[in-house]
XYZ file of N, CA and C in Angstrom:
342
model
N -46.921 60.664 -128.088
C -47.156 61.447 -126.909
C -46.366 62.756 -127.002
N -45.095 62.749 -126.638
C -44.256 63.931 -126.765
C -43.312 63.731 -127.936
N -42.894 64.842 -128.516
C -41.819 64.790 -129.510
C -40.690 65.676 -129.017
N -39.492 65.256 -129.290
C -38.302 65.982 -128.855
C -37.559 66.471 -130.076
N -37.203 67.750 -130.069
C -36.471 68.325 -131.193
C -35.117 68.841 -130.718
N -34.103 68.472 -131.462
C -32.747 68.904 -131.167
C -32.284 69.780 -132.316
N -31.897 71.015 -132.009
C -31.412 71.941 -133.033
C -29.892 71.980 -132.986
N -29.293 71.834 -134.147
C -27.846 71.857 -134.254
C -27.471 72.923 -135.274
N -26.640 73.876 -134.867
C -26.199 74.925 -135.780
C -24.767 74.651 -136.204
N -24.501 74.915 -137.451
C -23.180 74.685 -138.012
C -22.777 75.924 -138.791
N -21.580 76.395 -138.562
C -21.079 77.572 -139.250
C -20.149 77.135 -140.368
N -20.435 77.596 -141.564
C -19.582 77.293 -142.710
C -19.022 78.596 -143.256
N -17.781 78.541 -143.675
C -17.152 79.725 -144.241
C -16.816 79.463 -145.703
N -16.912 80.522 -146.498
C -16.689 80.424 -147.925
C -15.682 81.480 -148.366
N -15.041 81.213 -149.448
C -14.177 82.156 -150.135
C -13.106 82.709 -149.206
N -12.230 81.840 -148.781
C -11.102 82.173 -147.919
C -11.531 82.824 -146.599
N -12.592 82.310 -146.024
C -13.126 82.750 -144.726
C -13.620 84.194 -144.716
N -13.978 84.717 -145.851
C -14.540 86.064 -145.889
C -16.028 86.060 -145.589
N -16.695 85.037 -146.021
C -18.138 84.940 -145.821
C -18.434 83.750 -144.921
N -19.283 83.974 -143.950
C -19.704 82.910 -143.051
C -21.216 82.851 -143.038
N -21.728 81.641 -142.932
C -23.169 81.472 -142.832
C -23.459 80.342 -141.845
N -24.572 80.482 -141.152
C -24.998 79.494 -140.168
C -26.106 78.641 -140.754
N -25.946 77.340 -140.632
C -26.966 76.389 -141.055
C -27.514 75.711 -139.816
N -28.811 75.606 -139.759
C -29.454 74.998 -138.612
C -30.185 73.739 -139.051
N -29.847 72.633 -138.415
C -30.514 71.365 -138.676
C -31.360 71.020 -137.465
N -32.551 70.519 -137.730
C -33.462 70.151 -136.655
C -33.736 68.653 -136.768
N -33.456 67.943 -135.683
C -33.705 66.507 -135.620
C -34.851 66.266 -134.648
N -35.756 65.372 -134.998
C -36.875 65.067 -134.103
C -36.794 63.607 -133.661
N -37.146 63.377 -132.391
C -37.086 62.052 -131.797
C -38.390 61.764 -131.075
N -38.710 60.492 -130.959
C -39.940 60.086 -130.280
C -39.751 59.887 -128.784
N -38.567 59.472 -128.365
C -38.340 59.216 -126.949
C -37.278 60.160 -126.396
N -37.337 60.354 -125.088
C -36.382 61.210 -124.403
C -34.984 60.626 -124.461
N -34.892 59.312 -124.331
C -33.589 58.657 -124.294
C -32.844 58.817 -125.614
N -33.543 58.686 -126.738
C -32.903 58.876 -128.047
C -32.413 60.308 -128.219
N -33.233 61.270 -127.809
C -32.835 62.676 -127.919
C -31.662 62.982 -126.999
N -31.649 62.402 -125.816
C -30.559 62.617 -124.871
C -29.253 62.025 -125.381
N -29.301 60.839 -125.935
C -28.099 60.205 -126.469
C -27.543 61.021 -127.627
N -28.414 61.510 -128.493
C -27.956 62.338 -129.608
C -27.349 63.645 -129.113
N -28.004 64.277 -128.143
C -27.492 65.551 -127.615
C -26.168 65.362 -126.889
N -26.001 64.262 -126.174
C -24.724 63.999 -125.510
C -23.620 63.718 -126.512
N -23.928 62.954 -127.548
C -22.887 62.603 -128.513
C -22.479 63.789 -129.368
N -23.384 64.710 -129.618
C -23.064 65.895 -130.410
C -22.711 67.098 -129.537
N -22.725 66.926 -128.218
C -22.404 67.959 -127.240
C -23.281 69.203 -127.392
N -24.577 68.976 -127.449
C -25.565 70.052 -127.534
C -26.078 70.323 -126.123
N -26.121 71.583 -125.728
C -26.400 71.930 -124.339
C -27.864 71.790 -123.951
N -28.791 72.047 -124.861
C -30.201 71.914 -124.514
C -31.023 71.546 -125.738
N -32.164 70.933 -125.484
C -33.090 70.585 -126.557
C -34.501 70.798 -126.053
N -35.466 70.800 -126.960
C -36.835 71.143 -126.597
C -37.727 69.912 -126.614
N -38.695 69.935 -125.725
C -39.734 68.913 -125.663
C -41.043 69.585 -126.040
N -41.699 69.084 -127.083
C -42.945 69.673 -127.549
C -44.096 68.856 -126.969
N -44.823 69.472 -126.040
C -45.934 68.801 -125.379
C -47.183 68.900 -126.243
N -47.478 70.092 -126.735
C -48.610 70.305 -127.635
C -48.211 71.397 -128.617
N -49.173 71.900 -129.380
C -48.865 72.926 -130.367
C -48.361 74.224 -129.735
N -48.849 74.545 -128.555
C -48.497 75.817 -127.926
C -47.503 75.681 -126.774
N -47.291 74.475 -126.299
C -46.461 74.283 -125.106
C -45.158 73.584 -125.498
N -44.040 74.247 -125.166
C -42.713 73.678 -125.381
C -41.890 73.886 -124.124
N -41.114 72.893 -123.753
C -40.201 73.008 -122.620
C -38.789 72.698 -123.099
N -37.809 73.224 -122.395
C -36.425 72.933 -122.755
C -35.842 71.987 -121.727
N -35.031 71.084 -122.204
C -34.334 70.129 -121.345
C -32.846 70.398 -121.448
N -32.192 70.505 -120.327
C -30.755 70.755 -120.318
C -30.022 69.424 -120.267
N -29.130 69.241 -121.208
C -28.448 67.969 -121.364
C -27.477 67.701 -120.236
N -26.705 68.694 -119.847
C -25.637 68.482 -118.887
C -26.033 68.827 -117.461
N -27.324 68.875 -117.187
C -27.762 69.106 -115.821
C -27.511 67.860 -114.968
N -27.739 66.684 -115.518
C -27.581 65.435 -114.777
C -26.427 64.575 -115.270
N -25.776 64.967 -116.356
C -24.717 64.145 -116.945
C -23.435 64.972 -117.092
N -22.299 64.277 -117.076
C -21.003 64.934 -117.202
C -20.739 65.384 -118.632
N -20.079 66.528 -118.765
C -19.543 66.914 -120.062
C -18.251 66.136 -120.276
N -17.671 66.268 -121.450
C -16.444 65.538 -121.749
C -15.300 65.991 -120.841
N -15.184 67.290 -120.605
C -14.101 67.799 -119.740
C -14.291 67.361 -118.294
N -15.519 67.404 -117.813
C -15.779 66.951 -116.451
C -15.516 65.451 -116.315
N -15.884 64.688 -117.335
C -15.656 63.250 -117.296
C -14.169 62.928 -117.282
N -13.375 63.652 -118.061
C -11.925 63.426 -118.070
C -11.331 63.696 -116.682
N -11.775 64.764 -116.044
C -11.253 65.109 -114.729
C -11.635 64.055 -113.690
N -12.893 63.645 -113.678
C -13.354 62.663 -112.705
C -12.825 61.268 -113.000
N -12.587 60.973 -114.248
C -12.070 59.658 -114.630
C -10.638 59.482 -114.129
N -9.851 60.535 -114.165
C -8.482 60.453 -113.660
C -8.484 60.379 -112.135
N -9.351 61.153 -111.488
C -9.385 61.186 -110.029
C -10.012 59.931 -109.417
N -11.038 59.396 -110.037
C -11.768 58.259 -109.486
C -11.843 57.159 -110.539
N -10.707 56.592 -110.858
C -10.662 55.618 -111.944
C -11.305 54.296 -111.569
N -11.431 53.980 -110.283
C -12.053 52.724 -109.880
C -13.534 52.695 -110.253
N -14.223 53.812 -110.147
C -15.640 53.857 -110.488
C -15.864 53.827 -112.001
N -15.080 54.593 -112.738
C -15.325 54.733 -114.171
C -14.671 53.635 -115.007
N -13.450 53.227 -114.638
C -12.693 52.292 -115.474
C -12.504 50.918 -114.852
N -12.865 50.755 -113.594
C -12.672 49.522 -112.837
C -11.197 49.146 -112.732
N -10.335 50.130 -112.637
C -8.910 49.913 -112.415
C -8.460 50.823 -111.284
N -7.276 50.530 -110.751
C -6.802 51.352 -109.638
C -6.093 52.607 -110.096
N -5.426 52.547 -111.243
C -4.749 53.726 -111.778
C -5.209 53.950 -113.209
N -5.354 55.198 -113.545
C -5.759 55.556 -114.909
C -4.508 55.707 -115.764
N -4.341 54.823 -116.726
C -3.188 54.896 -117.613
C -3.582 55.341 -119.010
N -4.745 55.943 -119.132
C -5.231 56.400 -120.429
C -4.856 57.858 -120.644
N -4.611 58.215 -121.894
C -4.389 59.626 -122.194
C -5.737 60.273 -122.518
N -5.721 61.560 -122.832
C -6.967 62.306 -123.041
C -7.771 61.784 -124.223
N -7.092 61.369 -125.275
C -7.798 60.868 -126.456
C -8.505 59.557 -126.155
N -7.885 58.686 -125.397
C -8.502 57.415 -125.053
C -9.666 57.604 -124.086
N -9.554 58.569 -123.183
C -10.669 58.861 -122.275
C -11.849 59.422 -123.066
N -11.572 60.276 -124.043
C -12.646 60.818 -124.883
C -13.307 59.710 -125.694
N -12.520 58.781 -126.208
C -13.099 57.645 -126.932
C -13.957 56.794 -126.017
N -13.528 56.594 -124.777
C -14.310 55.820 -123.811
C -15.610 56.544 -123.461
N -15.558 57.869 -123.363
C -16.768 58.667 -123.088
C -17.805 58.463 -124.192
N -17.370 58.562 -125.448
C -18.316 58.387 -126.550
C -18.718 56.923 -126.716
N -17.876 55.987 -126.266
C -18.247 54.580 -126.262
C -19.385 54.341 -125.277
N -19.302 54.951 -124.093
C -20.370 54.802 -123.107
C -21.686 55.376 -123.621
N -21.610 56.474 -124.339
C -22.828 57.062 -124.910
C -23.391 56.148 -125.998
N -22.522 55.654 -126.864
C -22.969 54.803 -127.962
C -23.538 53.474 -127.505
N -23.016 52.932 -126.409
C -23.502 51.653 -125.879
C -24.673 51.829 -124.926
N -25.141 53.042 -124.764
C -26.296 53.340 -123.931
C -26.037 53.029 -122.457
N -24.809 53.215 -121.994
C -24.459 53.026 -120.589
C -24.322 54.400 -119.936
N -25.442 55.058 -119.756
C -25.437 56.428 -119.246
C -25.320 56.497 -117.726
N -25.360 55.367 -117.034
C -25.277 55.402 -115.588
C -23.904 55.844 -115.108
N -22.844 55.547 -115.854
C -21.513 55.988 -115.459
C -21.294 57.471 -115.738
N -22.138 58.076 -116.567
C -21.996 59.496 -116.889
C -22.871 60.380 -116.013
N -23.682 59.787 -115.139
C -24.587 60.561 -114.295
C -23.849 61.246 -113.167
N -24.250 62.469 -112.877
C -23.722 63.203 -111.720
C -24.472 62.733 -110.478
N -23.738 62.607 -109.386
C -24.372 62.160 -108.150
C -24.342 63.249 -107.115
């Protein structure tokens, strides 16, 4: 039906950072959920949905879901919802690991903005 394409650009530098070049990788997915999980895990801001040969739409990844920085802030403030504890005793690295754990386990409901 639809195909979803996620473009990822990577900058590489050569010869003591004198020369830089951009490489663009394009990943294609069959479902929206797979493309969304990939875009969230790689922190890509938008991806395209190809409806037909001439029609393409863009989907914004962080329109409905928290970024890593927003999740860290809300996780400390409202730890009962995100961590099921009364106080957040995690440092920033552990919160970031928990964020990517939620993405990897396909538990996107805790990352949704309300």
